[in-house]
Tab-separated table of C-alpha atoms in Angstrom:
chain	number	residue	atom	x	y	z
A	570	MET	CA	28.155	-72.164	26.534
A	571	LYS	CA	28.858	-69.504	29.137
A	572	ARG	CA	29.078	-66.901	26.361
A	573	ILE	CA	25.668	-67.862	24.942
A	574	ILE	CA	24.043	-67.695	28.394
A	575	ALA	CA	25.674	-64.325	29.141
A	576	THR	CA	24.614	-62.867	25.777
A	577	THR	CA	21.048	-64.138	26.171
A	578	SER	CA	20.846	-62.674	29.683
A	579	ILE	CA	22.046	-59.265	28.493
A	580	LEU	CA	19.510	-59.209	25.634
A	581	ALA	CA	16.699	-60.262	27.970
A	582	LEU	CA	17.582	-57.509	30.468
A	583	THR	CA	17.806	-54.889	27.707
A	584	GLY	CA	14.418	-55.900	26.300
A	585	THR	CA	12.849	-55.834	29.780
A	586	ALA	CA	14.285	-52.365	30.458
A	587	ALA	CA	12.946	-51.098	27.152
A	588	LEU	CA	9.435	-52.333	27.988
A	589	ALA	CA	9.494	-51.152	31.592
A	590	GLY	CA	7.572	-47.954	30.782
A	591	GLY	CA	4.882	-49.849	28.871
A	592	TYR	CA	3.593	-49.213	25.369
A	593	THR	CA	2.285	-45.730	24.593
A	594	ALA	CA	0.198	-45.336	21.444
A	595	PRO	CA	1.007	-42.260	19.322
A	596	GLN	CA	-1.390	-39.369	19.985
A	597	PRO	CA	-3.127	-37.679	17.043
A	598	ALA	CA	-2.151	-34.059	16.389
A	599	PRO	CA	-4.630	-31.538	17.811
A	600	GLU	CA	-7.087	-30.179	15.242
A	601	VAL	CA	-6.603	-26.523	14.375
A	602	ALA	CA	-9.652	-24.621	13.196
A	603	PRO	CA	-9.064	-22.717	9.927
A	604	ALA	CA	-9.089	-18.940	10.037
A	605	PRO	CA	-12.505	-17.467	9.201
A	606	VAL	CA	-12.830	-16.390	5.574
A	607	MET	CA	-15.226	-13.685	4.436
A	608	THR	CA	-17.212	-15.150	1.563
A	609	ALA	CA	-20.217	-13.788	-0.220
A	610	PRO	CA	-23.297	-15.877	-0.843
A	611	ALA	CA	-23.170	-17.773	-4.150
A	612	ASN	CA	-25.904	-15.510	-5.552
A	613	PHE	CA	-25.161	-12.163	-3.920
A	614	ASN	CA	-28.032	-9.647	-3.868
A	615	TRP	CA	-26.766	-6.285	-5.122
A	616	SER	CA	-29.892	-4.300	-4.131
A	617	GLY	CA	-29.334	-1.354	-1.813
A	618	PHE	CA	-27.475	1.884	-1.232
A	619	TYR	CA	-23.688	1.753	-1.145
A	620	GLY	CA	-20.785	4.104	-0.629
A	621	GLY	CA	-17.042	3.838	-0.895
A	622	ALA	CA	-13.786	5.123	-2.310
A	623	GLN	CA	-11.741	4.803	-5.466
A	624	ILE	CA	-8.101	5.356	-6.378
A	625	GLY	CA	-6.289	5.028	-9.662
A	626	TYR	CA	-4.635	6.523	-12.715
A	627	GLY	CA	-5.792	9.165	-15.188
A	628	ASN	CA	-4.674	10.231	-18.649
A	629	ALA	CA	-5.648	13.406	-20.522
A	630	ASP	CA	-5.390	14.179	-24.218
A	631	GLY	CA	-6.048	17.399	-26.126
A	632	ALA	CA	-5.794	20.795	-24.428
A	633	ILE	CA	-3.904	18.973	-21.678
A	634	SER	CA	-1.633	16.075	-22.539
A	635	GLY	CA	-0.452	14.219	-19.457
A	636	ASP	CA	-1.203	11.701	-16.775
A	637	GLY	CA	-1.296	11.331	-13.009
A	638	ALA	CA	-3.130	10.073	-9.948
A	639	VAL	CA	-6.880	10.255	-9.336
A	640	GLY	CA	-8.916	9.315	-6.285
A	641	GLY	CA	-12.111	10.093	-4.450
A	642	VAL	CA	-15.434	8.847	-3.106
A	643	HIS	CA	-18.695	7.515	-4.540
A	644	LEU	CA	-22.307	6.934	-3.477
A	645	GLY	CA	-24.933	4.958	-5.355
A	646	TYR	CA	-27.944	2.682	-5.434
A	647	LEU	CA	-28.430	-0.639	-7.263
A	648	ASN	CA	-31.537	-2.774	-7.770
A	649	ASP	CA	-30.986	-6.509	-8.373
A	650	PHE	CA	-33.669	-7.898	-10.704
A	651	GLY	CA	-32.150	-11.394	-10.715
A	652	ASN	CA	-30.656	-11.611	-14.200
A	653	PHE	CA	-29.960	-7.868	-14.458
A	654	VAL	CA	-28.768	-5.145	-12.084
A	655	ALA	CA	-29.419	-1.432	-12.665
A	656	GLY	CA	-28.912	1.764	-10.717
A	657	GLY	CA	-27.097	5.056	-10.494
A	658	GLU	CA	-23.930	6.441	-8.951
A	659	LEU	CA	-22.463	9.834	-8.097
A	660	ALA	CA	-18.652	9.880	-7.850
A	661	TYR	CA	-16.174	12.657	-7.104
A	662	SER	CA	-12.472	12.312	-7.930
A	663	GLY	CA	-9.723	14.773	-7.225
A	664	ALA	CA	-7.026	14.595	-9.893
A	665	ASP	CA	-3.416	15.510	-10.495
A	666	VAL	CA	-3.387	14.739	-14.213
A	667	LYS	CA	-0.703	17.179	-15.350
A	668	ASP	CA	0.957	18.274	-18.578
A	669	ASP	CA	4.609	18.535	-17.535
A	670	ALA	CA	5.486	20.769	-20.495
A	671	THR	CA	2.902	23.505	-19.781
A	672	GLY	CA	1.894	22.922	-16.142
A	673	ASP	CA	-1.768	22.674	-17.220
A	674	ARG	CA	-3.768	20.041	-15.369
A	675	VAL	CA	-7.100	18.353	-14.811
A	676	LYS	CA	-8.114	19.167	-11.210
A	677	ASN	CA	-11.255	17.119	-10.556
A	678	MET	CA	-14.205	15.218	-12.033
A	679	THR	CA	-17.730	14.718	-10.710
A	680	ASP	CA	-19.504	11.863	-12.483
A	681	LEU	CA	-23.233	11.113	-12.521
A	682	LYS	CA	-23.827	7.773	-14.244
A	683	PHE	CA	-26.407	5.114	-14.936
A	684	ILE	CA	-25.120	1.576	-14.272
A	685	GLY	CA	-26.492	-1.576	-15.850
A	686	GLY	CA	-24.981	-5.016	-15.607
A	687	VAL	CA	-25.190	-8.767	-15.345
A	688	PRO	CA	-24.545	-10.586	-12.043
A	689	TYR	CA	-22.679	-13.871	-11.963
A	690	GLN	CA	-22.507	-15.597	-8.552
A	691	ASP	CA	-20.725	-13.029	-6.334
A	692	MET	CA	-19.582	-10.772	-9.218
A	693	LEU	CA	-21.212	-7.972	-11.203
A	694	PHE	CA	-20.076	-7.067	-14.730
A	695	TYR	CA	-21.481	-3.687	-15.809
A	696	GLY	CA	-21.402	-0.736	-18.132
A	697	ALA	CA	-21.867	2.925	-17.220
A	698	LEU	CA	-23.243	5.862	-19.193
A	699	GLY	CA	-23.533	9.418	-17.934
A	700	ALA	CA	-22.047	12.887	-17.647
A	701	SER	CA	-18.908	14.222	-16.001
A	702	HIS	CA	-18.405	17.769	-14.708
A	703	MET	CA	-14.672	18.392	-15.170
A	704	LYS	CA	-12.524	21.196	-13.843
A	705	ALA	CA	-9.157	22.025	-15.441
A	706	GLU	CA	-6.477	24.664	-15.296
A	707	ILE	CA	-5.248	25.734	-18.747
A	708	GLY	CA	-2.817	28.602	-19.342
A	709	GLY	CA	-3.239	29.824	-15.774
A	710	ALA	CA	-7.041	30.117	-16.069
A	711	SER	CA	-9.698	27.817	-14.619
A	712	TYR	CA	-12.177	26.092	-16.941
A	713	THR	CA	-15.140	23.806	-16.255
A	714	ASP	CA	-17.395	21.831	-18.554
A	715	THR	CA	-19.886	18.972	-18.416
A	716	VAL	CA	-18.990	16.233	-20.895
A	717	PRO	CA	-20.409	12.792	-21.778
A	718	MET	CA	-18.805	9.692	-20.302
A	719	VAL	CA	-18.916	5.904	-20.708
A	720	GLY	CA	-17.410	3.164	-18.548
A	721	LEU	CA	-16.918	-0.543	-18.003
A	722	GLY	CA	-16.449	-2.193	-14.630
A	723	MET	CA	-16.558	-5.251	-12.432
A	724	LYS	CA	-17.387	-5.669	-8.741
A	725	LYS	CA	-16.783	-8.721	-6.549
A	726	ALA	CA	-18.718	-9.148	-3.309
A	727	ILE	CA	-16.746	-9.925	-0.158
A	728	GLY	CA	-18.964	-10.942	2.728
A	729	ASN	CA	-22.523	-9.652	2.908
A	730	ASN	CA	-21.765	-5.932	2.613
A	731	TRP	CA	-18.353	-5.247	1.064
A	732	SER	CA	-17.339	-5.309	-2.584
A	733	VAL	CA	-14.112	-4.522	-4.436
A	734	GLY	CA	-13.585	-3.991	-8.127
A	735	GLY	CA	-12.229	-1.944	-10.966
A	736	GLU	CA	-13.649	0.564	-13.431
A	737	LEU	CA	-12.401	2.077	-16.689
A	738	ASP	CA	-14.059	5.407	-17.671
A	739	TYR	CA	-13.707	7.618	-20.735
A	740	ARG	CA	-14.841	11.272	-20.931
A	741	LYS	CA	-15.140	13.091	-24.293
A	742	GLY	CA	-14.640	16.849	-23.957
A	743	ASN	CA	-15.238	18.399	-27.386
A	744	ASP	CA	-14.443	22.160	-27.444
A	745	PHE	CA	-13.898	22.075	-23.685
A	746	ASP	CA	-15.580	25.128	-22.064
A	747	SER	CA	-15.495	26.947	-25.456
A	748	THR	CA	-11.679	26.973	-25.486
A	749	GLY	CA	-11.554	25.713	-29.059
A	750	SER	CA	-9.642	22.637	-27.858
A	751	ASP	CA	-10.838	19.185	-26.882
A	752	LEU	CA	-10.080	17.631	-23.508
A	753	ASP	CA	-10.558	13.856	-23.316
A	754	THR	CA	-9.738	11.878	-20.182
A	755	THR	CA	-9.443	8.193	-19.387
A	756	THR	CA	-9.334	6.907	-15.808
A	757	LEU	CA	-8.728	3.441	-14.405
A	758	ASN	CA	-9.752	3.018	-10.751
A	759	LEU	CA	-9.719	0.357	-8.081
A	760	THR	CA	-12.887	0.607	-5.979
A	761	ALA	CA	-14.046	-0.510	-2.532
A	762	SER	CA	-17.700	-0.148	-1.506
A	763	TYR	CA	-19.899	-0.902	1.502
A	764	LYS	CA	-23.579	-1.780	0.959
A	765	PHE	CA	-25.860	-0.308	3.639
């Protein structure tokens, strides 16, 4: 009987000591606000002047057979008609598209192109048609010619003013600067633009 009373007393004292501080309900974790994300409106308006930069890869075939880096700047204007977007762009790209066997190379390209495309939410899918003024070094001499070009591209709006995208362009240089040789170039660029 003494053991039962002693055990009961110990349990009662332990329980009382455990409850001495009172019951504290668990506190909810503090709410953390998510980081701000730049999003474009669901139906982005592409109208306006824009400017930006491009960087990518170029390949030449014909009088020069090689590849290398390209990069430069662009300036343009687009008008958003709702279901169709149209405008024009002037782009300059320096190039180091080089034929390792001969040392010949494409030095730069200045493109003037008409752009027409279809918007979808915050994206623009488009085609380009225009002319490219190309400068090349062949056999130690400098040559320039204006050749036709076509392109395909996509832009995605980020926020209200910025867009990023990619563009694939092809330039057909038949009898480049009366050299008797063709010079065709293909470039693939990543682009970033700011709409004013």
